[in-house]
XYZ file of C-alpha atoms in Angstrom:
674
model
C 85.615 107.830 36.674
C 85.153 104.556 34.802
C 84.131 102.654 37.955
C 82.003 105.440 39.370
C 78.687 103.834 38.441
C 79.659 100.529 40.052
C 80.466 102.130 43.419
C 77.363 101.597 45.626
C 76.137 104.068 48.245
C 76.927 102.620 51.663
C 75.060 105.095 53.862
C 73.138 108.341 53.394
C 73.349 110.880 56.188
C 70.787 113.650 56.123
C 70.745 116.650 58.449
C 68.182 116.330 61.234
C 67.404 119.999 61.357
C 67.970 122.946 59.056
C 70.814 125.216 60.039
C 69.815 128.784 60.903
C 72.056 131.856 60.904
C 71.139 135.174 62.493
C 73.049 138.351 61.655
C 72.728 141.152 64.191
C 74.096 144.695 64.022
C 76.637 145.931 66.540
C 76.222 149.359 68.095
C 79.530 150.975 67.092
C 78.602 154.214 68.901
C 78.398 152.495 72.270
C 81.155 153.705 74.663
C 82.035 150.066 75.419
C 82.818 149.383 71.728
C 86.569 149.336 70.890
C 86.766 151.181 67.575
C 90.450 150.476 66.899
C 89.888 146.737 67.348
C 86.859 146.843 65.016
C 88.866 148.626 62.307
C 91.708 146.113 62.624
C 89.336 143.149 62.221
C 87.676 144.737 59.160
C 91.089 145.427 57.599
C 92.230 141.838 58.133
C 89.022 140.451 56.616
C 88.463 142.749 53.608
C 91.851 144.344 53.064
C 92.326 147.962 52.000
C 89.876 147.766 49.054
C 86.121 148.022 49.530
C 83.689 146.498 47.043
C 80.371 144.686 47.011
C 81.922 141.416 48.193
C 83.336 143.011 51.316
C 82.094 141.627 54.630
C 82.285 144.976 56.408
C 81.476 147.779 53.938
C 81.895 150.498 56.565
C 85.537 149.447 57.174
C 84.454 148.651 60.717
C 83.211 145.440 62.329
C 79.584 146.507 62.646
C 77.756 143.151 62.682
C 77.994 139.700 64.242
C 76.662 136.381 62.899
C 75.112 133.737 65.181
C 74.818 130.116 64.023
C 72.272 127.656 65.408
C 73.092 124.307 66.994
C 70.833 121.589 68.322
C 70.717 121.847 72.114
C 68.864 118.583 72.828
C 67.817 115.520 70.880
C 64.447 115.055 72.635
C 62.242 118.139 72.928
C 58.983 116.279 73.656
C 59.539 116.576 77.403
C 59.908 120.359 77.424
C 57.238 123.053 77.488
C 57.074 126.850 77.717
C 55.338 127.921 80.954
C 53.493 131.169 81.583
C 52.039 131.923 84.997
C 49.194 134.445 85.115
C 46.466 135.112 87.697
C 47.031 131.889 89.618
C 47.030 129.732 86.469
C 49.955 127.892 84.893
C 49.724 127.696 81.089
C 51.984 125.132 79.373
C 52.771 125.075 75.650
C 54.681 122.059 74.250
C 57.889 122.744 72.352
C 58.716 121.021 69.075
C 62.233 122.345 68.690
C 64.928 124.215 70.606
C 67.825 125.984 68.892
C 70.841 127.439 70.592
C 72.563 130.380 68.872
C 76.314 130.670 69.134
C 78.678 133.260 67.612
C 80.067 132.313 64.190
C 83.678 133.203 63.441
C 83.637 132.600 59.703
C 85.156 136.056 59.143
C 88.375 134.746 60.673
C 88.559 132.061 57.974
C 88.131 134.806 55.345
C 90.948 136.812 56.912
C 93.263 133.773 56.799
C 92.402 133.211 53.130
C 93.224 136.866 52.301
C 96.532 136.516 54.105
C 97.496 133.373 52.161
C 96.565 135.062 48.845
C 98.781 138.055 49.602
C 101.715 135.802 50.485
C 101.257 133.766 47.313
C 101.125 136.959 45.192
C 104.319 138.274 46.753
C 106.175 135.001 46.144
C 104.968 134.842 42.526
C 106.039 138.464 41.889
C 109.551 137.908 43.181
C 110.147 134.812 41.078
C 108.887 136.291 37.802
C 110.839 139.552 37.753
C 113.758 138.167 35.774
C 111.688 136.205 33.273
C 110.913 137.865 29.907
C 107.958 135.705 29.072
C 106.023 132.877 30.631
C 107.027 129.287 30.040
C 105.015 127.293 27.578
C 102.881 124.693 29.400
C 101.216 121.631 28.002
C 97.454 121.568 28.457
C 95.448 118.351 28.482
C 91.835 118.703 27.364
C 89.280 116.247 28.741
C 85.623 115.952 27.880
C 83.413 115.173 30.851
C 81.035 112.321 30.378
C 77.351 112.681 31.237
C 76.751 112.596 35.001
C 74.842 109.566 36.214
C 71.952 109.807 38.636
C 73.897 108.036 41.381
C 76.871 110.401 40.997
C 74.546 113.401 41.014
C 72.960 112.280 44.271
C 76.373 111.898 45.895
C 77.404 115.365 44.672
C 74.185 116.954 45.924
C 74.588 115.345 49.320
C 78.261 116.224 49.668
C 79.431 118.668 52.326
C 80.912 121.116 49.795
C 77.664 121.309 47.834
C 75.602 121.890 50.994
C 78.000 124.589 52.162
C 77.892 126.305 48.766
C 74.108 126.130 48.655
C 73.884 127.494 52.176
C 76.181 130.404 51.286
C 74.084 131.252 48.204
C 70.854 131.336 50.202
C 69.603 134.973 50.418
C 69.272 136.697 53.759
C 65.771 137.390 55.069
C 65.515 140.763 56.742
C 63.634 140.682 60.057
C 62.290 143.467 62.210
C 62.821 143.314 65.967
C 60.002 144.170 68.336
C 60.784 145.008 71.946
C 59.435 143.205 74.976
C 56.804 145.820 75.744
C 55.759 146.367 72.123
C 52.089 145.745 71.233
C 53.063 143.149 68.616
C 55.039 141.197 71.203
C 52.117 141.334 73.614
C 49.811 140.046 70.890
C 52.098 137.069 70.157
C 52.344 136.219 73.851
C 48.576 135.807 73.986
C 48.985 132.614 71.966
C 50.792 131.088 74.988
C 47.620 131.381 77.080
C 44.873 128.794 77.109
C 41.713 130.251 75.535
C 39.288 128.368 77.808
C 37.848 130.599 80.537
C 36.792 127.876 82.991
C 37.661 124.307 83.879
C 34.159 123.077 82.841
C 34.896 123.503 79.162
C 38.036 121.323 79.369
C 36.166 118.070 79.697
C 38.988 116.073 78.124
C 41.156 116.451 81.245
C 39.823 113.410 83.064
C 43.203 112.028 84.104
C 44.547 112.033 87.649
C 47.297 114.535 88.499
C 49.992 111.821 88.447
C 48.775 110.468 85.080
C 48.639 113.991 83.663
C 52.228 114.645 84.730
C 53.284 111.339 83.201
C 51.624 112.341 79.911
C 53.237 115.766 80.059
C 56.719 114.439 80.918
C 57.002 110.785 79.809
C 60.172 108.972 80.904
C 62.905 109.109 78.316
C 64.072 105.713 76.982
C 67.696 106.882 77.157
C 67.391 107.918 80.784
C 65.701 104.639 81.690
C 68.584 102.780 80.079
C 71.250 104.821 81.864
C 69.476 104.683 85.228
C 71.835 103.236 87.870
C 70.970 99.972 89.517
C 71.485 101.356 93.007
C 71.495 104.913 94.321
C 74.961 106.316 94.805
C 75.020 109.501 96.850
C 71.438 110.186 97.988
C 69.548 107.074 99.076
C 65.859 106.667 98.337
C 64.410 104.185 100.819
C 61.654 103.169 98.411
C 64.244 102.451 95.731
C 66.576 100.798 98.227
C 64.015 98.267 99.447
C 63.540 96.919 95.938
C 67.116 95.552 96.037
C 68.237 92.241 97.581
C 68.946 92.278 101.315
C 72.718 91.930 100.858
C 72.810 94.972 98.554
C 70.670 96.986 100.974
C 73.063 96.277 103.843
C 76.130 97.054 101.721
C 74.741 100.372 100.442
C 73.627 101.494 103.892
C 76.942 100.641 105.526
C 78.945 102.219 102.696
C 77.084 105.518 103.150
C 76.717 105.556 106.950
C 80.033 103.773 107.728
C 79.274 103.252 111.466
C 75.911 102.013 112.737
C 74.438 100.115 115.700
C 72.618 96.913 114.831
C 69.301 98.251 116.165
C 69.466 101.253 113.814
C 70.227 98.985 110.861
C 67.178 96.831 111.631
C 64.956 99.916 111.847
C 66.132 101.098 108.418
C 65.607 97.714 106.799
C 62.048 97.392 108.111
C 60.263 95.240 110.695
C 59.598 92.353 108.294
C 63.302 91.543 107.813
C 64.693 88.529 109.686
C 67.431 89.553 112.133
C 69.351 86.295 111.576
C 69.625 87.039 107.855
C 70.771 90.592 108.631
C 73.415 89.278 111.038
C 74.673 86.930 108.353
C 74.808 89.722 105.774
C 76.355 92.430 107.972
C 79.375 90.263 108.788
C 80.289 90.197 105.093
C 80.587 93.976 104.764
C 81.384 95.247 108.280
C 83.431 94.541 111.422
C 82.320 94.757 115.037
C 83.936 97.588 117.021
C 82.739 98.222 120.587
C 79.431 96.504 119.800
C 78.803 98.678 116.707
C 79.287 97.752 113.060
C 81.928 99.600 110.997
C 82.096 99.087 107.236
C 85.091 97.065 106.018
C 87.988 98.889 104.428
C 87.884 96.976 101.149
C 84.285 98.160 100.625
C 85.366 101.818 100.770
C 88.671 101.243 98.943
C 88.086 98.549 96.300
C 90.903 96.840 94.458
C 92.766 98.818 91.762
C 91.689 102.142 93.314
C 93.978 104.688 94.976
C 93.928 107.575 97.415
C 92.632 110.887 95.994
C 95.087 112.732 98.242
C 98.391 110.865 97.904
C 97.819 108.257 95.174
C 98.583 105.397 97.602
C 97.114 102.072 96.357
C 93.995 100.615 97.951
C 95.861 97.772 99.667
C 97.932 100.212 101.751
C 94.857 102.315 102.552
C 92.916 99.255 103.736
C 95.810 98.222 105.968
C 96.017 101.701 107.522
C 92.261 101.920 108.101
C 92.237 98.423 109.628
C 94.887 99.642 112.055
C 92.637 102.560 113.101
C 89.653 100.210 113.530
C 91.779 97.795 115.568
C 92.953 100.645 117.835
C 89.326 101.498 118.542
C 88.697 97.886 119.609
C 91.302 98.480 122.322
C 90.379 101.985 123.481
C 87.826 104.766 123.117
C 90.547 107.233 122.106
C 93.049 107.368 119.248
C 95.757 109.959 118.591
C 96.124 110.995 114.956
C 99.887 111.537 115.131
C 100.383 108.023 116.501
C 98.393 106.539 113.603
C 100.352 108.584 111.049
C 103.678 107.556 112.604
C 102.803 103.843 112.432
C 101.074 103.691 109.050
C 103.403 106.235 107.316
C 100.388 107.703 105.471
C 99.737 111.365 104.734
C 97.662 113.539 107.071
C 94.664 113.714 104.718
C 94.359 109.922 104.438
C 94.599 109.427 108.213
C 92.034 112.185 108.762
C 89.645 110.446 106.353
C 90.007 107.192 108.332
C 89.247 108.921 111.614
C 86.335 110.970 110.271
C 84.673 107.714 109.172
C 84.328 106.454 112.749
C 85.333 109.116 115.297
C 84.925 112.732 116.369
C 87.760 115.014 117.421
C 87.934 116.324 121.003
C 90.089 119.332 121.829
C 93.286 118.404 123.715
C 92.183 114.759 123.919
C 92.324 113.162 120.491
C 89.717 111.293 118.452
C 86.900 109.518 120.294
C 84.847 106.706 118.795
C 81.684 108.246 117.392
C 79.177 105.881 119.081
C 78.910 104.601 122.660
C 79.681 100.960 123.285
C 76.628 98.776 122.524
C 76.602 96.436 125.518
C 73.140 95.124 124.707
C 74.268 93.674 121.384
C 77.366 92.116 123.001
C 75.244 90.337 125.622
C 72.528 89.289 123.161
C 74.808 87.808 120.463
C 77.854 86.181 122.123
C 78.478 83.834 119.175
C 78.793 86.717 116.726
C 81.033 88.601 119.140
C 83.281 85.554 119.524
C 83.651 85.152 115.758
C 84.466 88.821 115.363
C 87.061 88.533 118.120
C 88.723 85.700 116.192
C 88.826 87.841 113.067
C 90.368 90.739 114.964
C 92.987 88.387 116.400
C 94.064 87.446 112.872
C 94.077 91.089 111.748
C 96.120 92.053 114.819
C 98.760 89.433 114.045
C 99.021 90.693 110.475
C 99.275 94.339 111.561
C 101.959 93.519 114.135
C 104.035 91.845 111.456
C 103.575 94.561 108.830
C 104.089 97.559 111.110
C 106.657 95.858 113.436
C 104.482 96.543 116.471
C 105.358 95.314 119.947
C 103.016 92.480 120.844
C 100.600 93.502 123.564
C 99.330 90.846 125.954
C 95.753 92.071 126.108
C 93.440 90.196 128.487
C 90.526 88.505 126.815
C 87.107 89.688 127.960
C 84.582 87.004 128.931
C 82.290 88.114 126.123
C 85.093 88.133 123.565
C 84.794 91.846 122.779
C 86.791 94.652 124.370
C 84.559 97.281 125.901
C 85.411 100.891 126.643
C 88.855 101.014 128.235
C 89.401 103.141 131.298
C 92.323 105.563 131.471
C 95.024 104.241 133.851
C 97.338 106.386 135.883
C 101.092 105.884 136.039
C 101.015 104.167 139.464
C 98.330 101.767 138.255
C 100.430 100.843 135.226
C 103.486 100.183 137.457
C 101.471 97.978 139.833
C 100.013 96.032 136.915
C 103.485 95.470 135.468
C 104.816 94.266 138.845
C 101.974 91.802 139.330
C 102.429 90.478 135.797
C 106.179 90.023 136.378
C 105.505 88.091 139.587
C 103.067 85.796 137.797
C 105.560 85.156 134.996
C 108.276 84.426 137.580
C 106.082 81.832 139.280
C 105.322 80.202 135.923
C 109.010 80.063 135.033
C 109.862 78.489 138.408
C 107.282 75.753 137.914
C 108.495 75.163 134.349
C 112.106 74.849 135.524
C 111.125 72.365 138.216
C 109.147 70.292 135.727
C 112.053 70.170 133.272
C 114.452 69.038 136.031
C 112.121 66.175 136.937
C 111.875 65.180 133.274
C 115.656 65.146 132.953
C 115.983 62.925 136.033
C 113.334 60.556 134.654
C 115.046 60.459 131.276
C 118.326 59.529 132.945
C 116.654 56.543 134.599
C 114.606 55.400 131.582
C 116.140 56.710 128.343
C 113.711 57.271 125.501
C 110.669 57.407 127.827
C 108.948 60.745 128.387
C 106.619 61.186 131.342
C 103.663 63.493 130.970
C 102.926 65.335 134.172
C 99.390 65.814 135.388
C 98.134 68.133 138.162
C 98.829 66.555 141.555
C 95.541 67.641 143.082
C 92.172 68.883 141.970
C 92.463 71.908 144.237
C 95.279 73.466 142.220
C 94.621 77.019 141.125
C 92.549 76.953 137.894
C 94.198 80.110 136.636
C 97.660 78.521 136.956
C 96.438 75.406 135.125
C 95.156 77.490 132.225
C 98.363 79.488 132.130
C 100.463 76.314 131.991
C 98.218 74.835 129.305
C 98.398 77.961 127.113
C 101.946 79.141 127.769
C 103.908 75.905 128.333
C 106.580 75.700 125.603
C 107.017 72.487 123.695
C 109.799 70.142 124.726
C 112.049 69.790 121.697
C 115.188 68.345 123.332
C 115.174 64.950 121.578
C 117.961 62.558 121.077
C 119.017 61.937 117.491
C 118.354 63.807 114.254
C 115.394 64.009 111.980
C 115.943 60.538 110.544
C 114.894 58.786 113.758
C 111.247 59.285 112.616
C 110.230 60.518 116.071
C 107.678 63.265 116.687
C 108.776 64.745 120.049
C 109.739 61.321 121.272
C 106.826 59.429 119.654
C 107.158 57.046 116.727
C 105.469 58.622 113.763
C 103.282 55.621 113.131
C 101.810 55.689 116.611
C 101.439 59.440 116.617
C 99.593 59.416 113.349
C 97.378 56.582 114.422
C 96.166 58.328 117.525
C 97.588 55.792 120.025
C 97.504 56.444 123.753
C 100.345 58.270 125.486
C 101.193 56.887 128.960
C 97.569 55.864 129.351
C 96.101 59.224 128.254
C 94.515 59.709 124.816
C 96.345 62.031 122.472
C 94.589 65.215 121.341
C 94.751 64.026 117.763
C 92.746 60.844 118.325
C 89.118 60.630 117.288
C 87.810 60.391 120.858
C 85.787 63.629 120.954
C 84.092 65.772 118.290
C 86.419 68.682 119.117
C 89.519 66.530 118.606
C 88.185 65.129 115.333
C 87.372 68.588 113.978
C 90.765 69.950 115.039
C 92.578 66.949 113.549
C 90.721 67.370 110.241
C 91.637 71.064 110.094
C 95.323 70.390 110.811
C 95.621 67.604 108.238
C 93.854 69.627 105.524
C 96.006 72.687 106.252
C 99.336 70.841 106.072
C 98.291 69.051 102.885
C 98.016 72.500 101.253
C 101.022 74.113 102.971
C 103.775 71.705 103.912
C 105.630 74.090 106.258
C 103.966 76.415 108.795
C 105.048 78.351 111.848
C 102.884 78.202 114.951
C 102.007 81.879 114.481
C 100.783 81.314 110.906
C 98.903 78.155 111.923
C 97.076 80.071 114.662
C 96.162 82.782 112.190
C 94.740 80.245 109.755
C 92.863 78.557 112.583
C 91.280 81.864 113.639
C 90.172 82.472 110.058
C 88.746 78.957 109.972
C 86.797 79.665 113.162
C 85.416 82.873 111.676
C 84.001 80.912 108.739
C 82.196 78.403 110.961
C 78.525 78.833 111.926
C 77.670 79.995 115.469
C 77.637 77.259 118.083
C 80.249 75.035 116.357
C 82.159 72.578 118.559
C 85.525 74.283 117.926
C 84.269 77.391 119.754
C 84.607 75.445 123.027
C 88.228 76.670 123.298
C 91.468 75.343 121.783
C 94.727 76.039 123.624
C 98.096 76.496 121.943
C 99.367 73.288 123.561
C 96.425 71.267 122.252
C 96.979 72.696 118.769
C 100.684 71.775 118.833
C 100.010 68.238 120.087
C 97.423 67.744 117.340
C 99.973 68.858 114.742
C 102.518 66.322 116.017
C 99.894 63.590 116.202
C 98.932 64.267 112.557
C 102.330 63.103 111.306
C 104.135 66.459 111.358
C 107.490 67.261 112.939
C 108.936 70.328 114.528
C 111.965 71.638 112.633
C 114.527 73.151 115.020
C 115.626 76.009 112.791
C 118.732 77.751 114.234
C 117.485 81.336 114.230
C 120.193 84.030 114.514
C 120.618 85.632 117.968
C 119.455 89.068 116.741
C 116.253 87.734 115.188
C 113.042 89.717 115.590
C 110.868 86.604 115.342
C 108.478 85.934 118.209
C 108.475 82.570 120.035
C 105.462 81.415 118.009
C 107.247 82.367 114.772
C 110.324 80.335 115.826
C 108.269 77.152 116.204
C 108.295 75.619 112.706
C 106.300 72.490 111.855
C 106.467 70.466 108.629
C 104.509 67.563 107.164
C 106.962 64.673 107.164
C 105.120 62.241 104.880
C 102.336 63.255 102.497
C 102.275 60.136 100.349
C 103.601 61.652 97.123
C 106.879 61.125 95.243
C 108.538 64.197 96.791
C 108.512 63.016 100.424
C 112.177 61.949 100.345
C 113.252 65.241 98.744
C 111.371 67.281 101.350
C 112.869 65.271 104.211
C 116.394 65.956 102.956
C 115.555 69.635 102.583
C 114.097 69.861 106.096
C 117.203 68.203 107.523
C 119.307 70.902 105.842
C 117.269 73.656 107.490
C 117.508 71.971 110.898
C 121.189 72.991 110.819
C 121.048 76.199 108.758
C 118.810 79.262 109.017
C 119.318 80.192 105.344
C 120.849 78.200 102.488
C 121.974 78.860 98.928
C 120.389 76.960 96.067
C 123.611 75.284 94.934
C 124.018 73.740 98.394
C 120.442 72.405 98.293
C 121.010 71.078 94.757
C 124.199 69.243 95.682
C 122.734 67.747 98.865
C 119.606 66.515 97.067
C 121.747 65.035 94.296
C 123.944 63.301 96.873
C 120.999 61.807 98.784
C 118.548 61.102 95.943
C 120.788 60.329 92.985
C 122.106 62.061 89.877
C 118.844 61.760 87.939
C 117.147 64.526 89.956
C 115.651 67.030 87.509
C 115.392 70.798 87.870
C 111.573 70.561 87.960
C 111.727 68.269 91.000
C 114.075 70.651 92.832
C 111.838 73.610 91.995
C 108.790 71.745 93.286
C 110.303 70.910 96.663
C 111.589 74.485 97.043
C 108.147 75.862 96.179
C 106.508 73.559 98.729
C 108.742 74.422 101.679
C 110.822 77.546 101.044
C 110.829 81.177 100.000
C 113.604 83.112 98.288
C 114.787 86.458 99.629
C 117.955 88.342 98.711
C 119.437 85.399 96.807
C 119.068 83.021 99.787
C 116.435 80.401 100.567
C 114.511 80.257 103.881
C 111.838 77.973 105.257
C 108.385 79.496 104.918
C 107.559 81.917 107.708
C 111.130 82.200 109.043
C 112.463 85.069 106.914
C 112.254 88.476 108.613
C 112.169 91.187 105.917
């Protein structure tokens, strides 16, 4: 009390609108009224005694109180409308109150119940006492109330509640809808002017008049979304940047031909800019654009059906999209068996891009767009490279059997025809005969190399086609499929890259009179050499499969018409790797390994120019004799070769550069099969 005057008022909160209560009588004679329930409520509220303070004097709940609440904060946009004789009369509203039932009588019943319990407890405890105990009373004299304290007391919740309870009730008389008094009051809702000539102040246009009648709310303008979500307004859409327009359209439509997209964006939009933007949010399937999975399932989201994270959903939907690049038809059960996702998720994937056909499966929703494939071969080629990388990832994740699919001349698989059983058998026989012929030629070539090596040890002869009339298809097959010769004499310390001194290989010297692929003789070779060197500087160990995947991603990021689109064979890529100063590590894979031939070809950067080159070389020599190694063995071998002063940080660095840990063992990167 002494510091009451020094306590400042921080904030004053005043009610925005006066609270209104309306008490209405209940028809207790109505057959729908439960009399026993009304008597029970009155008994709980007022008890057995009836006096002037009773809520229900008739010992029956015969009235109900309604309390007002503010329904909206902005009533300037609302009006009462009355339509009569072809005219619409509008009257602005200055306030709207919503009446809700008040259950204050329940609070009174609880208070009565607590009083009865307190009286019973006090009676039981005082039966054995002859007289009341003497209690000490402290008398205090209240000091005069200050103006500041009085204002706080007047504005307090208890004072306002008490004042509201003391306010007398105002008795009102109800007039029915068809009463003459009601009809008289409704006349005030009609405009008194008899003709439009008298209303000379209405000189605004209809749109301006509507804007005056319903001005935009500042709150709604603030909360207005930047882009439409469910229903697209084309006028609103075209105010956005081109990239956002393409993303919103593809997210809502999901599958669209390029011609339809151009018609929606308008004739003034440059098609080159649209092509550049569509590749960021969609993938090409049968000449049509399908929205990317990560656009529909963003990071940190999950499936509404099964709760599966977005990463798994994107992988499953990519599998469905990839299947449609191979065929017009997809079977739902096959997709569910491979992706291990629930039926609802798989059905959502298919409904995005296909329609169901009875007894056939799901067919791609749009016909193949051959016109786009012929008109934009560069875009189709880039999309084919992206699908090649996605296919390799899906095959590794889902343990799929690699399918040797023929590459179309245009780089995009068109609608696949259904093959009969006899046709499949004939195709398999012809493929086996071709592979047999390739193997025979490879065996003959290796025998000639072994004879030449016996005559001139350490010299390797590179064979060239004997005549220009040799079958071009066989030449391409040998160039793409010829495995690398890794049968070298000596270990890793001979500093040879497939028989070449590392200095000459890195310098791009000639090889039996023929320039190496890694030399800077052509723009293609220079670009390929730059990619290989930059890749191995970031990742010291790579399998051929992973290197091809990274190369395909690199091609997809290049502009159309780049020199690397001229065609890079697997053999040329491997020779460039060896010419860039890398070595092939002959990892002894176990006999039961599931790794493909490309995954068993492991290449490592032998010298990078940093302080850890010697440590990495020792580590790579260990893995040339062991498929997996324990850390203590690596630690002891590095200590033996590099000295006792090798720190734990240096060992961790070389392991991080070249290896991965799985199940307590260490593997070279890309060689572990989980």
